[in-house]
XYZ file of C-alpha atoms in Angstrom:
679
model
C 13.603 34.651 114.082
C 9.840 34.949 114.599
C 10.421 37.892 116.641
C 11.857 39.740 114.169
C 9.328 38.671 111.367
C 6.028 39.773 113.798
C 8.389 43.702 114.499
C 8.568 43.855 110.513
C 5.138 42.627 109.563
C 3.557 45.003 112.654
C 5.653 47.796 111.267
C 4.678 47.644 107.721
C 1.463 46.935 108.602
C 1.316 50.105 110.519
C 2.740 52.596 107.563
C -0.108 54.535 105.852
C 0.355 54.355 102.266
C 1.916 51.213 100.626
C 4.713 53.244 99.051
C 5.615 53.090 102.389
C 4.670 49.807 103.431
C 7.039 48.558 100.710
C 10.109 51.099 101.870
C 9.938 49.818 105.378
C 10.083 46.125 104.541
C 13.251 46.256 102.411
C 14.876 48.450 104.797
C 14.135 45.630 107.682
C 15.209 42.905 105.594
C 18.463 44.212 104.628
C 19.160 44.182 108.260
C 17.345 41.250 109.603
C 19.057 39.070 106.656
C 22.093 41.083 106.354
C 21.478 41.277 102.445
C 22.995 43.675 100.326
C 19.702 44.223 98.386
C 16.129 44.125 98.497
C 13.968 44.836 96.359
C 10.022 44.861 95.319
C 8.277 44.609 92.142
C 5.073 44.808 91.382
C 3.106 44.449 88.498
C 1.347 47.051 85.929
C -1.656 44.593 84.814
C -2.122 47.797 82.136
C 1.029 47.676 80.420
C 2.132 44.049 81.854
C 5.379 45.181 83.136
C 6.680 44.986 86.607
C 7.591 47.889 87.523
C 10.210 48.184 90.560
C 8.430 50.146 93.039
C 11.097 49.953 96.466
C 14.428 48.963 96.538
C 17.732 49.232 99.793
C 21.099 48.520 98.422
C 19.830 49.236 94.613
C 20.452 52.634 92.767
C 17.259 54.413 94.485
C 17.342 56.080 91.243
C 15.873 52.764 89.804
C 12.656 52.923 92.006
C 9.067 53.618 89.735
C 11.392 54.019 86.275
C 12.757 49.865 85.846
C 10.206 48.267 84.143
C 10.667 44.742 82.966
C 8.073 42.793 81.142
C 6.508 40.042 82.234
C 8.565 36.791 80.353
C 11.676 38.684 81.131
C 14.463 38.411 83.686
C 15.426 36.632 86.859
C 12.180 38.299 88.282
C 9.851 37.401 85.562
C 11.064 33.504 85.929
C 9.917 33.717 89.569
C 6.832 35.064 87.762
C 5.877 32.446 85.641
C 6.721 29.767 88.134
C 5.212 30.908 90.902
C 7.847 29.351 93.272
C 10.802 30.830 94.782
C 14.197 31.024 92.685
C 17.628 30.664 94.667
C 20.355 31.385 92.455
C 24.009 30.987 93.263
C 25.331 33.178 90.752
C 22.179 35.767 89.021
C 24.555 37.321 86.396
C 25.287 33.433 85.534
C 21.719 32.324 84.752
C 20.671 32.765 81.249
C 17.437 34.460 82.692
C 19.506 37.577 84.127
C 18.625 40.773 82.750
C 21.046 43.175 82.611
C 19.892 46.878 83.636
C 22.447 49.541 83.711
C 19.990 51.970 86.012
C 20.168 49.224 88.615
C 23.733 48.562 89.553
C 23.583 45.530 90.672
C 26.522 43.904 88.774
C 28.566 42.752 91.459
C 25.597 40.475 93.227
C 25.498 37.165 92.956
C 23.672 35.339 95.215
C 20.184 35.994 93.898
C 16.456 34.603 95.821
C 13.020 35.986 94.770
C 9.636 34.972 96.502
C 6.498 35.357 94.271
C 4.099 37.955 95.974
C 0.819 35.829 95.723
C -3.018 36.281 97.424
C -6.382 34.581 96.379
C -4.282 32.829 93.877
C -3.029 35.736 92.436
C 0.449 36.866 91.711
C 0.825 41.158 92.486
C 4.791 41.239 91.838
C 7.952 39.738 93.591
C 10.188 40.297 96.433
C 14.023 39.707 95.756
C 16.809 39.739 97.810
C 20.596 39.852 96.605
C 24.441 39.497 98.145
C 27.355 40.074 97.099
C 28.704 36.584 97.970
C 27.960 33.275 95.677
C 25.985 31.397 97.598
C 23.183 30.318 98.103
C 20.745 31.489 100.745
C 19.705 29.074 103.303
C 16.577 27.354 104.100
C 16.113 29.523 107.126
C 16.118 33.129 104.632
C 14.412 31.725 102.547
C 11.444 30.260 104.729
C 11.619 34.308 106.398
C 10.989 35.739 102.841
C 8.426 33.646 101.864
C 6.351 34.614 104.810
C 7.183 37.915 104.343
C 6.093 37.836 100.466
C 2.660 36.325 101.593
C 2.086 38.741 104.363
C 2.832 41.641 102.177
C 0.171 40.140 99.575
C -2.645 41.130 101.837
C -1.574 43.901 102.037
C -0.701 44.905 98.111
C -4.818 43.446 97.643
C -6.082 45.398 99.894
C -4.286 48.540 98.001
C -5.405 47.060 94.739
C -9.120 47.550 96.023
C -8.866 50.842 97.035
C -6.943 51.605 93.682
C -3.297 53.126 95.391
C -2.113 49.674 93.811
C -3.003 50.528 90.231
C -1.620 54.242 91.247
C 1.424 53.320 91.806
C 2.427 51.161 88.986
C 1.137 53.845 86.279
C 4.178 55.067 84.726
C 4.931 58.481 86.134
C 7.464 61.704 85.764
C 10.395 61.003 87.545
C 10.698 61.653 90.923
C 6.900 61.605 91.397
C 6.294 58.832 94.060
C 3.175 60.770 96.154
C 0.093 59.193 95.283
C -2.360 61.745 96.229
C -6.212 61.279 96.700
C -8.316 60.140 94.335
C -11.932 59.550 93.704
C -11.132 55.557 93.390
C -13.093 53.686 96.445
C -11.465 53.314 99.681
C -11.827 49.770 101.351
C -12.875 49.304 104.771
C -15.860 47.135 106.835
C -19.510 48.167 106.071
C -21.001 48.183 109.620
C -23.944 50.000 108.805
C -25.918 50.016 105.674
C -26.936 52.715 103.848
C -25.449 55.619 101.221
C -24.188 59.075 103.107
C -23.670 61.744 100.659
C -21.659 65.023 102.139
C -18.740 67.361 103.596
C -15.449 65.962 105.508
C -15.133 66.866 109.172
C -12.130 65.543 110.319
C -11.812 65.112 113.733
C -8.048 64.845 115.899
C -7.544 63.848 119.409
C -7.391 66.315 121.638
C -3.911 65.367 123.367
C -1.474 62.571 123.114
C -1.031 60.062 125.451
C 2.439 59.356 124.606
C 4.018 62.552 123.876
C 3.860 62.998 128.294
C 7.015 63.546 129.659
C 8.397 61.230 132.825
C 9.936 63.632 135.533
C 9.649 63.546 139.565
C 7.789 66.149 141.026
C 7.640 67.258 144.850
C 4.000 69.121 145.178
C 2.538 65.743 145.011
C -0.791 66.990 146.447
C -0.880 69.947 144.087
C -1.079 67.461 141.091
C -3.083 65.435 142.447
C -5.734 68.589 143.096
C -5.125 69.146 139.454
C -5.504 65.703 138.305
C -9.180 65.641 140.071
C -10.145 68.910 138.832
C -9.545 67.697 135.051
C -11.368 64.412 136.221
C -13.916 66.531 137.244
C -14.125 68.766 134.395
C -14.254 65.966 131.787
C -16.452 63.801 133.494
C -19.505 67.241 133.266
C -18.141 67.527 129.696
C -18.931 63.334 129.477
C -22.489 64.149 131.012
C -23.587 66.542 128.476
C -22.823 64.507 125.944
C -24.678 61.514 127.583
C -27.174 64.019 128.155
C -27.827 64.911 124.615
C -27.993 61.135 123.047
C -30.269 60.493 125.740
C -33.156 61.770 123.335
C -31.760 60.068 120.748
C -30.884 56.782 121.241
C -32.333 53.692 123.064
C -31.461 53.054 126.893
C -29.009 49.573 125.731
C -27.084 52.516 123.624
C -27.263 54.989 125.312
C -25.622 52.873 128.270
C -21.721 53.436 126.420
C -21.907 56.562 128.184
C -22.509 54.858 131.662
C -19.898 52.700 130.998
C -17.655 56.332 130.736
C -18.822 57.847 133.786
C -17.414 55.192 135.267
C -14.281 54.406 134.113
C -14.217 58.154 134.988
C -15.391 57.942 138.578
C -12.935 59.194 141.381
C -13.288 55.584 142.282
C -12.173 53.792 139.091
C -9.458 55.767 137.121
C -8.855 58.657 140.072
C -7.522 56.165 142.392
C -5.588 54.538 140.272
C -4.124 57.999 138.592
C -3.560 58.719 142.481
C -1.893 55.747 143.239
C 1.022 56.186 140.581
C 1.695 60.379 141.553
C 2.153 59.203 145.367
C 3.830 55.693 144.552
C 6.479 57.133 141.873
C 6.219 60.813 142.879
C 5.252 62.152 139.203
C 3.056 64.647 137.454
C -0.569 64.199 137.044
C -0.286 63.919 133.237
C 3.155 61.568 133.622
C 1.104 58.834 135.390
C -1.977 59.597 134.277
C -0.360 58.704 130.734
C 1.218 55.527 132.573
C -2.325 54.020 133.312
C -4.222 54.663 130.467
C -0.928 52.852 129.114
C -1.474 50.502 130.748
C -5.370 49.551 130.154
C -4.718 50.448 126.708
C -1.514 47.238 126.149
C -4.165 45.128 128.752
C -7.070 44.992 125.659
C -4.763 45.183 123.017
C -3.499 42.037 123.822
C -6.500 40.195 124.013
C -7.191 37.250 121.540
C -10.809 38.718 121.540
C -11.716 41.042 119.189
C -14.313 42.918 120.384
C -12.227 43.288 123.994
C -9.660 44.634 121.513
C -11.315 47.290 120.927
C -12.156 48.500 124.022
C -8.449 49.980 124.157
C -10.418 52.957 121.954
C -12.427 53.606 124.648
C -9.713 54.519 127.426
C -7.670 56.042 124.435
C -9.963 58.464 123.558
C -10.858 58.576 127.436
C -7.438 59.028 128.609
C -6.855 62.091 126.094
C -9.680 64.002 127.672
C -8.747 63.767 130.666
C -5.296 65.124 129.508
C -6.204 67.840 127.033
C -8.400 69.146 130.414
C -4.668 68.648 132.555
C -3.249 70.966 129.842
C -5.760 73.294 129.372
C -5.421 72.805 125.698
C -8.493 74.897 124.119
C -10.094 72.381 121.547
C -10.885 73.901 118.399
C -14.136 74.759 117.522
C -15.421 72.380 115.271
C -17.799 74.023 112.576
C -20.199 70.852 111.394
C -22.039 71.572 107.960
C -25.954 70.119 107.287
C -24.403 67.380 105.931
C -21.673 65.718 108.226
C -18.857 62.743 106.925
C -17.526 62.107 110.503
C -14.154 60.751 109.320
C -10.789 60.716 111.849
C -8.123 57.747 112.603
C -10.435 56.567 115.544
C -12.993 58.042 115.462
C -15.155 57.664 118.930
C -18.592 57.261 120.519
C -17.703 60.420 122.085
C -17.338 62.704 119.084
C -20.537 61.163 117.166
C -22.158 62.508 120.176
C -20.581 66.128 119.047
C -22.770 66.668 116.176
C -25.209 68.682 116.455
C -28.404 66.236 116.353
C -30.182 65.567 112.711
C -26.304 67.031 111.131
C -24.509 63.347 110.952
C -24.672 62.025 107.234
C -22.156 59.216 107.575
C -19.327 57.773 109.667
C -15.363 56.946 108.299
C -12.436 55.771 111.314
C -9.368 54.372 109.613
C -9.497 51.956 112.672
C -12.042 49.554 114.512
C -14.550 47.507 113.707
C -18.186 46.119 114.041
C -17.132 45.978 117.642
C -16.318 49.472 118.566
C -18.354 51.550 120.149
C -18.729 53.938 117.647
C -20.010 51.770 115.023
C -22.771 50.342 118.147
C -24.269 53.855 118.261
C -24.228 54.494 114.399
C -25.989 52.085 114.187
C -28.449 53.019 116.333
C -29.001 55.922 114.648
C -29.318 55.031 111.569
C -25.847 56.316 109.965
C -24.077 55.022 107.227
C -20.530 53.505 108.493
C -17.508 52.082 107.083
C -14.656 50.664 109.373
C -11.146 50.255 109.391
C -10.061 51.697 106.218
C -7.126 51.127 104.997
C -5.188 54.246 103.291
C -7.486 57.122 104.619
C -5.286 60.231 104.159
C -6.179 62.577 107.049
C -4.236 65.789 105.498
C -6.021 66.098 101.950
C -9.780 65.012 103.002
C -11.188 68.144 105.299
C -13.951 69.770 103.594
C -13.665 67.636 100.490
C -16.740 66.209 99.216
C -17.234 62.500 100.272
C -19.698 59.245 99.537
C -20.406 56.543 102.208
C -21.450 53.592 100.533
C -21.526 51.666 103.933
C -23.501 48.193 102.256
C -20.419 47.701 100.051
C -17.815 48.830 103.075
C -16.919 51.724 100.013
C -15.703 55.407 100.564
C -15.251 57.839 97.147
C -13.222 60.994 97.838
C -13.857 64.172 95.790
C -15.955 61.975 93.533
C -16.241 62.347 90.191
C -19.718 63.846 89.009
C -20.071 60.865 87.801
C -19.343 58.609 90.676
C -21.773 61.586 92.906
C -24.723 61.584 90.490
C -24.085 57.812 90.528
C -25.131 57.782 94.243
C -27.477 60.442 94.478
C -29.175 58.763 91.678
C -29.327 55.745 93.568
C -30.663 57.341 96.781
C -33.327 58.715 94.799
C -34.256 55.003 93.633
C -34.279 54.105 97.293
C -35.870 56.368 98.193
C -38.574 56.193 95.719
C -38.344 52.159 96.521
C -39.424 53.043 100.122
C -42.153 55.095 98.868
C -43.364 52.419 96.336
C -43.531 49.819 98.973
C -45.553 51.409 101.320
C -48.996 50.745 99.172
C -47.876 46.767 99.566
C -46.828 47.168 103.346
C -50.228 46.401 104.741
C -50.891 43.387 102.399
C -49.956 40.151 103.085
C -47.363 38.723 102.185
C -47.732 35.490 99.535
C -46.551 33.003 97.080
C -47.907 32.249 93.789
C -49.582 29.034 95.146
C -51.092 30.782 98.290
C -48.601 30.202 100.855
C -48.668 32.969 103.475
C -44.874 34.155 104.583
C -44.818 35.688 107.968
C -41.705 38.947 107.432
C -40.059 40.054 110.894
C -37.558 41.358 111.505
C -33.874 40.512 113.188
C -32.537 42.878 115.812
C -31.005 43.853 119.124
C -31.844 47.120 119.804
C -35.052 48.829 121.304
C -34.717 51.875 118.907
C -35.428 49.572 115.881
C -39.038 48.438 116.703
C -40.204 51.812 114.985
C -38.758 50.942 111.784
C -39.604 48.182 111.721
C -43.385 48.590 112.491
C -42.886 51.620 109.858
C -42.385 49.164 107.495
C -45.282 46.712 108.007
C -42.790 43.918 110.211
C -45.106 41.337 111.089
C -42.970 40.478 114.842
C -39.509 39.674 115.488
C -38.642 36.689 114.332
C -34.873 37.073 116.150
C -34.314 39.166 119.405
C -30.718 38.725 120.145
C -30.304 39.473 123.560
C -26.724 39.570 123.571
C -26.606 42.813 122.602
C -27.429 44.458 125.785
C -25.057 42.457 127.483
C -22.126 43.800 125.312
C -22.920 47.473 126.431
C -22.425 47.116 129.836
C -19.856 46.589 131.768
C -21.409 44.368 134.458
C -24.410 41.809 133.941
C -27.564 43.483 133.592
C -29.651 43.004 136.870
C -33.203 41.205 136.108
C -34.735 44.857 136.688
C -32.748 46.102 133.796
C -32.823 43.199 131.874
C -36.866 43.141 132.157
C -37.087 47.561 131.274
C -35.136 46.401 127.823
C -37.357 43.627 127.253
C -40.373 45.588 127.705
C -39.337 47.907 125.623
C -39.097 46.115 122.293
C -41.797 43.478 123.561
C -44.792 46.051 123.656
C -43.149 48.043 120.925
C -44.706 44.800 118.654
C -47.455 43.381 120.992
C -49.529 41.603 119.812
C -47.283 40.671 117.291
C -44.588 37.950 118.507
C -41.400 38.884 119.914
C -38.421 35.630 119.471
C -36.337 36.575 121.599
C -33.113 34.239 121.959
C -31.805 33.638 124.848
C -27.605 35.315 125.459
C -25.600 34.158 122.688
C -22.190 34.543 124.070
C -18.908 33.095 122.653
C -16.952 33.006 118.922
C -16.976 36.399 118.557
C -19.012 37.792 120.707
C -17.459 37.850 124.644
C -18.571 40.152 127.417
C -15.587 42.444 128.303
C -16.797 41.753 132.011
C -16.811 37.941 131.191
C -13.739 36.567 129.156
C -13.493 33.209 127.733
C -10.054 32.651 126.717
C -9.707 29.497 124.286
C -8.131 28.363 121.373
C -10.881 27.715 119.265
C -13.724 29.841 120.659
C -15.731 28.910 117.933
C -16.033 25.647 118.471
C -15.467 25.679 122.831
C -17.863 27.745 125.157
C -20.850 29.330 123.647
C -24.532 29.404 123.638
C -26.550 27.784 125.063
C -23.887 25.712 126.703
C -22.542 28.538 128.687
C -25.777 29.624 129.908
C -26.268 25.781 131.561
C -23.162 26.045 133.173
C -24.225 29.009 134.930
C -28.254 28.371 135.167
C -27.563 31.219 137.556
C -27.493 33.523 134.031
C -30.309 32.055 132.805
C -32.706 31.719 135.224
C -32.556 35.511 135.742
C -32.617 36.217 131.804
C -35.720 33.994 131.270
C -37.515 34.983 134.330
C -36.781 39.228 132.787
C -38.177 37.935 129.656
C -41.473 36.390 131.160
C -41.962 39.793 133.608
C -41.725 41.988 130.802
C -44.263 39.960 128.548
C -46.730 40.686 131.467
C -49.942 41.722 130.221
C -48.503 41.282 126.491
C -48.741 37.343 126.493
C -46.753 37.922 123.180
C -42.795 36.514 123.502
C -41.412 33.159 122.099
C -37.759 31.955 123.862
C -35.229 30.425 121.792
C -32.139 28.366 122.167
C -29.439 28.795 121.007
C -26.402 26.819 119.128
C -28.109 23.685 120.718
C -26.364 20.378 120.126
C -27.615 17.801 121.729
C -30.992 16.760 122.983
C -30.118 16.930 126.833
C -29.669 21.249 126.376
C -33.430 21.059 125.138
C -34.786 19.471 128.394
C -32.746 21.020 130.423
C -33.643 24.463 129.612
C -37.082 24.250 129.509
C -36.541 22.257 132.609
C -35.341 25.977 134.176
C -37.353 27.841 131.717
C -40.939 25.931 133.193
C -39.124 26.670 137.108
C -38.357 30.373 136.328
C -42.462 30.262 134.952
C -43.551 28.891 137.977
C -41.653 31.051 140.545
C -42.979 34.163 138.891
C -46.867 32.761 138.963
C -46.397 32.221 142.442
C -45.164 35.451 143.110
C -48.115 37.115 141.440
C -47.505 37.598 137.831
C -50.185 37.604 135.555
C -48.443 35.362 132.756
C -49.110 32.576 129.880
C -46.013 30.337 129.322
C -44.214 31.207 126.546
C -43.608 29.187 123.576
C -39.822 27.254 123.258
C -38.196 27.003 119.886
C -34.476 25.996 119.276
C -32.351 27.449 116.462
C -31.100 25.243 114.166
C -27.174 26.000 114.092
C -25.329 23.091 113.835
C -24.929 20.112 111.682
C -25.624 17.473 114.584
C -28.947 19.790 115.338
C -29.819 19.670 111.949
C -29.777 15.474 112.147
C -31.415 15.733 115.153
C -34.678 17.870 113.671
C -37.031 15.737 113.974
C -36.066 14.403 117.676
C -35.771 18.334 118.774
C -39.414 19.409 117.436
C -40.910 16.635 119.308
C -39.646 18.808 122.479
C -40.118 22.058 121.630
C -43.039 24.362 120.055
C -40.766 25.851 117.242
C -37.518 25.174 115.425
C -36.027 28.483 113.597
C -32.619 27.970 111.110
C -29.624 30.433 111.881
C -28.372 29.718 107.906
C -25.324 31.724 109.093
C -23.590 29.151 111.753
C -24.781 26.395 109.922
C -23.860 27.151 106.195
C -20.044 27.945 108.354
C -19.839 24.802 110.525
C -21.162 22.720 108.050
C -18.572 24.066 104.525
C -16.336 24.543 107.378
C -15.851 28.128 106.264
C -15.073 31.482 108.274
C -17.448 33.813 106.950
C -15.040 36.581 108.051
C -11.751 35.353 106.717
C -10.839 36.840 103.289
C -8.928 34.083 102.691
C -11.461 31.727 102.345
C -14.829 34.122 102.083
C -15.530 33.196 98.735
C -15.977 29.692 99.340
C -19.126 30.305 101.402
C -22.298 29.958 99.751
C -25.462 28.687 101.744
C -27.104 28.279 98.311
C -24.204 24.799 98.173
C -25.782 21.903 96.652
C -24.932 19.842 100.107
C -26.719 23.253 102.226
C -30.138 22.450 100.336
C -29.988 19.062 101.163
C -29.719 19.895 105.293
C -32.287 22.290 105.152
C -34.678 19.813 103.698
C -33.847 17.548 106.297
C -34.520 20.429 108.337
C -37.542 21.248 107.313
C -38.935 17.303 107.499
C -38.096 16.581 110.878
C -40.265 19.975 112.012
C -43.026 18.373 109.678
C -42.698 15.196 110.385
C -42.957 16.462 114.350
C -45.592 18.706 113.623
C -43.840 21.260 114.660
C -43.842 24.781 113.072
C -40.464 25.651 111.790
């Protein structure tokens, strides 16, 4: 039954529209438990009624036409009690509501389950059978599980406006939900407001539509494949050169990864091997290899690694298009292009002429997608993972991208468009007004000076940060350059990367956090598989277990600070004093080695980021061993309140101003001051 559940959930979530998802659901339920009728009623909040949205087994003409008041019938009973109702003879029940349009008079057994998400009732899921009986516990559990899964999908449809449109009264036969100016919601990956015209990008070729058939001319197939591979490499080189002038070295490294994948000694060898072994054509062999890599990445639990499937899919499509001699229709990019696609890729973003890109919208993907990383480097408002995106209706439409709240407005009304244009103008005006304050000291009314510093992990952030008066870098996330590569960067590579930021901010201080991986940050070439990664091998635990990695990194940091001497080093995810002492010993070792090698450097100040409750209660003891302490409020709040801020079910409980949080922060401050440590 578990396999059946997984299959149904996958098919339902793959549907492009809510109405389609519900249609798939009722069909699959009937097959799974041999029900004679399965139906979904959703609440029309405006009219306080249940609406039959989808059914399999009852009269299809009743869909969208049968409407029941919230306190009527067995549907209403399930909703009022907010618990499963299992009845062996529904027509004999006093709450049974007879509607001749449904055609359910012959159905006796009735099981109804409420659809609830975040304590809100959205509707009722029902199954019925002719036999007079109670549905068994397995069937009831099956339906409860599906209703729980369905709740999240419907809640999302409510946020996008699709639910309201679906439940509104409509003329007979009209069931399609058209594109509206209601906001679609996704993940705000890059903040900002983008207003422009939609340009929809489609895959160049379909990896899943390649026929598998044997061939005899293997050498000809191999030759054709390598020609296509080289053509794709040349195209990727072109995009790489274009992006090199726009983004910093660590973001540009994405294209180096693509080129390595497209190398004849990488993808080339794999595909040639399959052609010879299976005696199949180049297209089929390419599809076989690419789909193998896609499956490997998609089956990984880590979200960052799963996103790498998108890269292989895109590169495979590009090589396949070259094999098929597909002529990609030339895209005309308007001056303010909003790039839209089912799965927008970094390569597709790189195709847009410099200065033309105003926003990015992708139906698939997350903050870990390479396109999101690249868009972040370019400062282009981006929303990923947008559900309900109907690409066939979007091309050339006006679109607003709200990267702050992760919302997308398609063909916005005049009032909505005017409001966002006003916000855009106000943002620009605010930025202008702040220029006069930029170089003034930030002080409280009781004359306490506050140093305003930035958090960054990208070299190109330096120019923008300096232009708004940043007094240094409070947190440099050193894992970002590691995540954009397919190997551990060497000491020389790291030195070049760190030098860019240290030099850009000199003489202002730059606090570089040592490699902080684990949890939601996993390197593609250094996978860590754990049942509970947030409470596992992460932060300083990883690097102390691999002192070679730690030493290479701190050596690179200190080498990069030569003649600048504005480096501060900070340790992440500390829980024990021994971790601080061991890290300090290794830093001292690296410092001594560099002096012996002739480097002219000053020993950097050492600090600790307080991110877990244990460290918060050891703040005084930690402060005695370091030069400064900082607070990682996101993780500290998450661990202290036992709330995953990325989990929509409990995100509302995440509160950095919780009284308990304020008390623990006070304890950290008192611990730091009590040890004469700067915090």
